[in-house]
Amino acid sequence: MRLESNVFWIPSIFFFLAGTAYGIFTGFSEWVGLTAILLTGGMFVMVGIYFKMLEKRHGTRPEDDELGEISQLAGSQGVYAPWSWWPLVIGIGAALAFVAMAVGWWIMVPAVLVGVVGLVGWVFEFSVGQHAH
């Protein structure tokens, strides 16, 4: 988790410095932009603190060890279904939803229906047929 926490600590420093520079250049007269930039830095800090807490709670992972071997990561990595068509159905539902925002809101009804059918199909994919558990 060390890498993940650093990924969020470094941008937080940038946003705090950028917010300070923004405040100085605007003479601290424009509060909306200053607040938005500083809050963005604060959100990065919150996620960085969370990852630091996870690192302390769970210890270092094999990928955090600089002398680690690939064999240390052996084991179950989850389930991947390369034959699944359900993500495509969900993508079609999302595409229809974006079309609905641009063209007409009536398209949102079939978009939501297609998206819900795709999501339910994807969730229950391994509960029916030859892959039932």
PDB file of C-alpha atoms in Angstrom:
ATOM      1  CA  MET A   1       0.000   0.000   0.000  1.00  0.00           C
ATOM      2  CA  ARG A   2       3.001   2.287   0.126  1.00  0.00           C
ATOM      3  CA  LEU A   3       2.842   2.979  -3.603  1.00  0.00           C
ATOM      4  CA  GLU A   4      -0.891   3.615  -3.510  1.00  0.00           C
ATOM      5  CA  SER A   5      -0.577   6.066  -0.633  1.00  0.00           C
ATOM      6  CA  ASN A   6       2.231   7.938  -2.423  1.00  0.00           C
ATOM      7  CA  VAL A   7       0.055   8.159  -5.535  1.00  0.00           C
ATOM      8  CA  PHE A   8      -2.348  10.252  -3.453  1.00  0.00           C
ATOM      9  CA  TRP A   9       0.143  12.139  -1.258  1.00  0.00           C
ATOM     10  CA  ILE A  10       2.073  13.645  -4.181  1.00  0.00           C
ATOM     11  CA  PRO A  11      -0.972  15.228  -5.899  1.00  0.00           C
ATOM     12  CA  SER A  12      -2.190  16.516  -2.533  1.00  0.00           C
ATOM     13  CA  ILE A  13       1.041  18.483  -2.135  1.00  0.00           C
ATOM     14  CA  PHE A  14       0.615  19.816  -5.673  1.00  0.00           C
ATOM     15  CA  PHE A  15      -2.966  20.937  -5.043  1.00  0.00           C
ATOM     16  CA  PHE A  16      -2.082  22.639  -1.765  1.00  0.00           C
ATOM     17  CA  LEU A  17       0.779  24.511  -3.469  1.00  0.00           C
ATOM     18  CA  ALA A  18      -1.429  25.334  -6.462  1.00  0.00           C
ATOM     19  CA  GLY A  19      -4.189  26.550  -4.139  1.00  0.00           C
ATOM     20  CA  THR A  20      -1.754  28.767  -2.277  1.00  0.00           C
ATOM     21  CA  ALA A  21      -0.392  30.185  -5.541  1.00  0.00           C
ATOM     22  CA  TYR A  22      -3.943  30.692  -6.826  1.00  0.00           C
ATOM     23  CA  GLY A  23      -4.857  32.572  -3.679  1.00  0.00           C
ATOM     24  CA  ILE A  24      -1.774  34.782  -3.907  1.00  0.00           C
ATOM     25  CA  PHE A  25      -2.282  35.585  -7.600  1.00  0.00           C
ATOM     26  CA  THR A  26      -5.961  36.425  -7.126  1.00  0.00           C
ATOM     27  CA  GLY A  27      -5.279  38.397  -3.957  1.00  0.00           C
ATOM     28  CA  PHE A  28      -7.486  35.973  -2.005  1.00  0.00           C
ATOM     29  CA  SER A  29     -10.510  37.723  -3.510  1.00  0.00           C
ATOM     30  CA  GLU A  30     -11.870  34.721  -5.413  1.00  0.00           C
ATOM     31  CA  TRP A  31     -12.921  32.214  -2.744  1.00  0.00           C
ATOM     32  CA  VAL A  32     -14.723  29.614  -4.863  1.00  0.00           C
ATOM     33  CA  GLY A  33     -11.687  28.544  -6.870  1.00  0.00           C
ATOM     34  CA  LEU A  34      -9.390  28.663  -3.851  1.00  0.00           C
ATOM     35  CA  THR A  35     -11.785  26.543  -1.813  1.00  0.00           C
ATOM     36  CA  ALA A  36     -12.230  24.036  -4.640  1.00  0.00           C
ATOM     37  CA  ILE A  37      -8.488  23.585  -5.148  1.00  0.00           C
ATOM     38  CA  LEU A  38      -7.777  23.241  -1.425  1.00  0.00           C
ATOM     39  CA  LEU A  39     -10.657  20.786  -0.962  1.00  0.00           C
ATOM     40  CA  THR A  40      -9.308  18.723  -3.853  1.00  0.00           C
ATOM     41  CA  GLY A  41      -5.978  18.532  -2.044  1.00  0.00           C
ATOM     42  CA  GLY A  42      -7.833  17.595   1.137  1.00  0.00           C
ATOM     43  CA  MET A  43      -9.622  14.748  -0.609  1.00  0.00           C
ATOM     44  CA  PHE A  44      -6.309  13.409  -1.876  1.00  0.00           C
ATOM     45  CA  VAL A  45      -4.992  13.576   1.703  1.00  0.00           C
ATOM     46  CA  MET A  46      -7.981  11.590   2.994  1.00  0.00           C
ATOM     47  CA  VAL A  47      -7.403   8.772   0.516  1.00  0.00           C
ATOM     48  CA  GLY A  48      -3.655   8.811   1.233  1.00  0.00           C
ATOM     49  CA  ILE A  49      -4.315   8.544   4.977  1.00  0.00           C
ATOM     50  CA  TYR A  50      -6.708   5.661   4.362  1.00  0.00           C
ATOM     51  CA  PHE A  51      -4.079   3.750   2.384  1.00  0.00           C
ATOM     52  CA  LYS A  52      -1.472   4.427   5.094  1.00  0.00           C
ATOM     53  CA  MET A  53      -3.891   3.026   7.691  1.00  0.00           C
ATOM     54  CA  LEU A  54      -4.438  -0.065   5.532  1.00  0.00           C
ATOM     55  CA  GLU A  55      -0.670  -0.519   5.252  1.00  0.00           C
ATOM     56  CA  LYS A  56      -0.285  -0.400   9.034  1.00  0.00           C
ATOM     57  CA  ARG A  57      -3.207  -2.768   9.569  1.00  0.00           C
ATOM     58  CA  HIS A  58      -2.288  -5.396   6.966  1.00  0.00           C
ATOM     59  CA  GLY A  59       1.469  -5.000   6.769  1.00  0.00           C
ATOM     60  CA  THR A  60       3.482  -4.916   3.593  1.00  0.00           C
ATOM     61  CA  ARG A  61       2.383  -6.886   0.573  1.00  0.00           C
ATOM     62  CA  PRO A  62       4.692  -8.959  -1.632  1.00  0.00           C
ATOM     63  CA  GLU A  63       4.605  -6.274  -4.338  1.00  0.00           C
ATOM     64  CA  ASP A  64       5.858  -3.690  -1.814  1.00  0.00           C
ATOM     65  CA  ASP A  65       9.013  -5.730  -1.172  1.00  0.00           C
ATOM     66  CA  GLU A  66      11.835  -4.433  -3.379  1.00  0.00           C
ATOM     67  CA  LEU A  67      13.546  -7.837  -3.252  1.00  0.00           C
ATOM     68  CA  GLY A  68      10.295  -9.756  -3.788  1.00  0.00           C
ATOM     69  CA  GLU A  69       9.902 -12.551  -6.304  1.00  0.00           C
ATOM     70  CA  ILE A  70       7.027 -13.091  -8.708  1.00  0.00           C
ATOM     71  CA  SER A  71       6.363 -16.478  -7.109  1.00  0.00           C
ATOM     72  CA  GLN A  72       5.332 -14.706  -3.884  1.00  0.00           C
ATOM     73  CA  LEU A  73       2.218 -13.464  -5.657  1.00  0.00           C
ATOM     74  CA  ALA A  74       1.082 -16.985  -6.581  1.00  0.00           C
ATOM     75  CA  GLY A  75      -2.454 -17.888  -5.647  1.00  0.00           C
ATOM     76  CA  SER A  76      -6.005 -17.111  -6.553  1.00  0.00           C
ATOM     77  CA  GLN A  77      -6.381 -13.783  -8.350  1.00  0.00           C
ATOM     78  CA  GLY A  78     -10.164 -13.897  -8.704  1.00  0.00           C
ATOM     79  CA  VAL A  79     -12.501 -14.955 -11.481  1.00  0.00           C
ATOM     80  CA  TYR A  80     -12.250 -13.782 -15.056  1.00  0.00           C
ATOM     81  CA  ALA A  81     -14.877 -14.734 -17.609  1.00  0.00           C
ATOM     82  CA  PRO A  82     -13.493 -14.075 -21.100  1.00  0.00           C
ATOM     83  CA  TRP A  83     -16.645 -15.466 -22.731  1.00  0.00           C
ATOM     84  CA  SER A  84     -19.044 -13.098 -20.943  1.00  0.00           C
ATOM     85  CA  TRP A  85     -21.212 -10.839 -23.083  1.00  0.00           C
ATOM     86  CA  TRP A  86     -22.831  -9.061 -20.124  1.00  0.00           C
ATOM     87  CA  PRO A  87     -20.289  -6.207 -19.927  1.00  0.00           C
ATOM     88  CA  LEU A  88     -21.190  -5.369 -23.531  1.00  0.00           C
ATOM     89  CA  VAL A  89     -24.881  -5.193 -22.581  1.00  0.00           C
ATOM     90  CA  ILE A  90     -24.070  -2.869 -19.676  1.00  0.00           C
ATOM     91  CA  GLY A  91     -21.956  -0.738 -22.026  1.00  0.00           C
ATOM     92  CA  ILE A  92     -24.856  -0.481 -24.467  1.00  0.00           C
ATOM     93  CA  GLY A  93     -27.103   0.623 -21.606  1.00  0.00           C
ATOM     94  CA  ALA A  94     -24.574   3.274 -20.569  1.00  0.00           C
ATOM     95  CA  ALA A  95     -24.200   4.474 -24.169  1.00  0.00           C
ATOM     96  CA  LEU A  96     -27.977   4.781 -24.474  1.00  0.00           C
ATOM     97  CA  ALA A  97     -28.058   6.762 -21.226  1.00  0.00           C
ATOM     98  CA  PHE A  98     -25.539   9.253 -22.606  1.00  0.00           C
ATOM     99  CA  VAL A  99     -27.508   9.466 -25.857  1.00  0.00           C
ATOM    100  CA  ALA A 100     -30.609  10.160 -23.762  1.00  0.00           C
ATOM    101  CA  MET A 101     -28.952  13.158 -22.139  1.00  0.00           C
ATOM    102  CA  ALA A 102     -28.026  14.571 -25.536  1.00  0.00           C
ATOM    103  CA  VAL A 103     -31.049  13.671 -27.662  1.00  0.00           C
ATOM    104  CA  GLY A 104     -34.121  13.072 -25.538  1.00  0.00           C
ATOM    105  CA  TRP A 105     -34.884  11.970 -22.019  1.00  0.00           C
ATOM    106  CA  TRP A 106     -37.404   9.356 -23.205  1.00  0.00           C
ATOM    107  CA  ILE A 107     -34.418   7.207 -24.283  1.00  0.00           C
ATOM    108  CA  MET A 108     -33.421   6.925 -20.613  1.00  0.00           C
ATOM    109  CA  VAL A 109     -36.189   4.366 -19.935  1.00  0.00           C
ATOM    110  CA  PRO A 110     -34.854   1.712 -22.341  1.00  0.00           C
ATOM    111  CA  ALA A 111     -31.299   2.635 -21.322  1.00  0.00           C
ATOM    112  CA  VAL A 112     -32.021   1.878 -17.664  1.00  0.00           C
ATOM    113  CA  LEU A 113     -33.839  -1.340 -18.596  1.00  0.00           C
ATOM    114  CA  VAL A 114     -30.940  -2.546 -20.745  1.00  0.00           C
ATOM    115  CA  GLY A 115     -28.452  -1.586 -18.034  1.00  0.00           C
ATOM    116  CA  VAL A 116     -30.380  -3.375 -15.272  1.00  0.00           C
ATOM    117  CA  VAL A 117     -30.804  -6.517 -17.390  1.00  0.00           C
ATOM    118  CA  GLY A 118     -27.081  -6.483 -18.164  1.00  0.00           C
ATOM    119  CA  LEU A 119     -26.138  -5.972 -14.512  1.00  0.00           C
ATOM    120  CA  VAL A 120     -28.422  -8.757 -13.278  1.00  0.00           C
ATOM    121  CA  GLY A 121     -27.130 -11.064 -16.001  1.00  0.00           C
ATOM    122  CA  TRP A 122     -23.523 -10.327 -15.104  1.00  0.00           C
ATOM    123  CA  VAL A 123     -24.093 -10.825 -11.373  1.00  0.00           C
ATOM    124  CA  PHE A 124     -25.906 -14.145 -11.827  1.00  0.00           C
ATOM    125  CA  GLU A 125     -23.739 -15.406 -14.693  1.00  0.00           C
ATOM    126  CA  PHE A 126     -22.064 -18.079 -12.580  1.00  0.00           C
ATOM    127  CA  SER A 127     -25.286 -19.147 -10.844  1.00  0.00           C
ATOM    128  CA  VAL A 128     -26.927 -20.876 -13.813  1.00  0.00           C
ATOM    129  CA  GLY A 129     -26.051 -23.434 -16.461  1.00  0.00           C
ATOM    130  CA  GLN A 130     -22.759 -25.285 -16.594  1.00  0.00           C
ATOM    131  CA  HIS A 131     -21.020 -22.729 -14.345  1.00  0.00           C
ATOM    132  CA  ALA A 132     -23.482 -22.922 -11.416  1.00  0.00           C
ATOM    133  CA  HIS A 133     -21.848 -23.238  -8.039  1.00  0.00           C
TER     134      HIS A 133
END
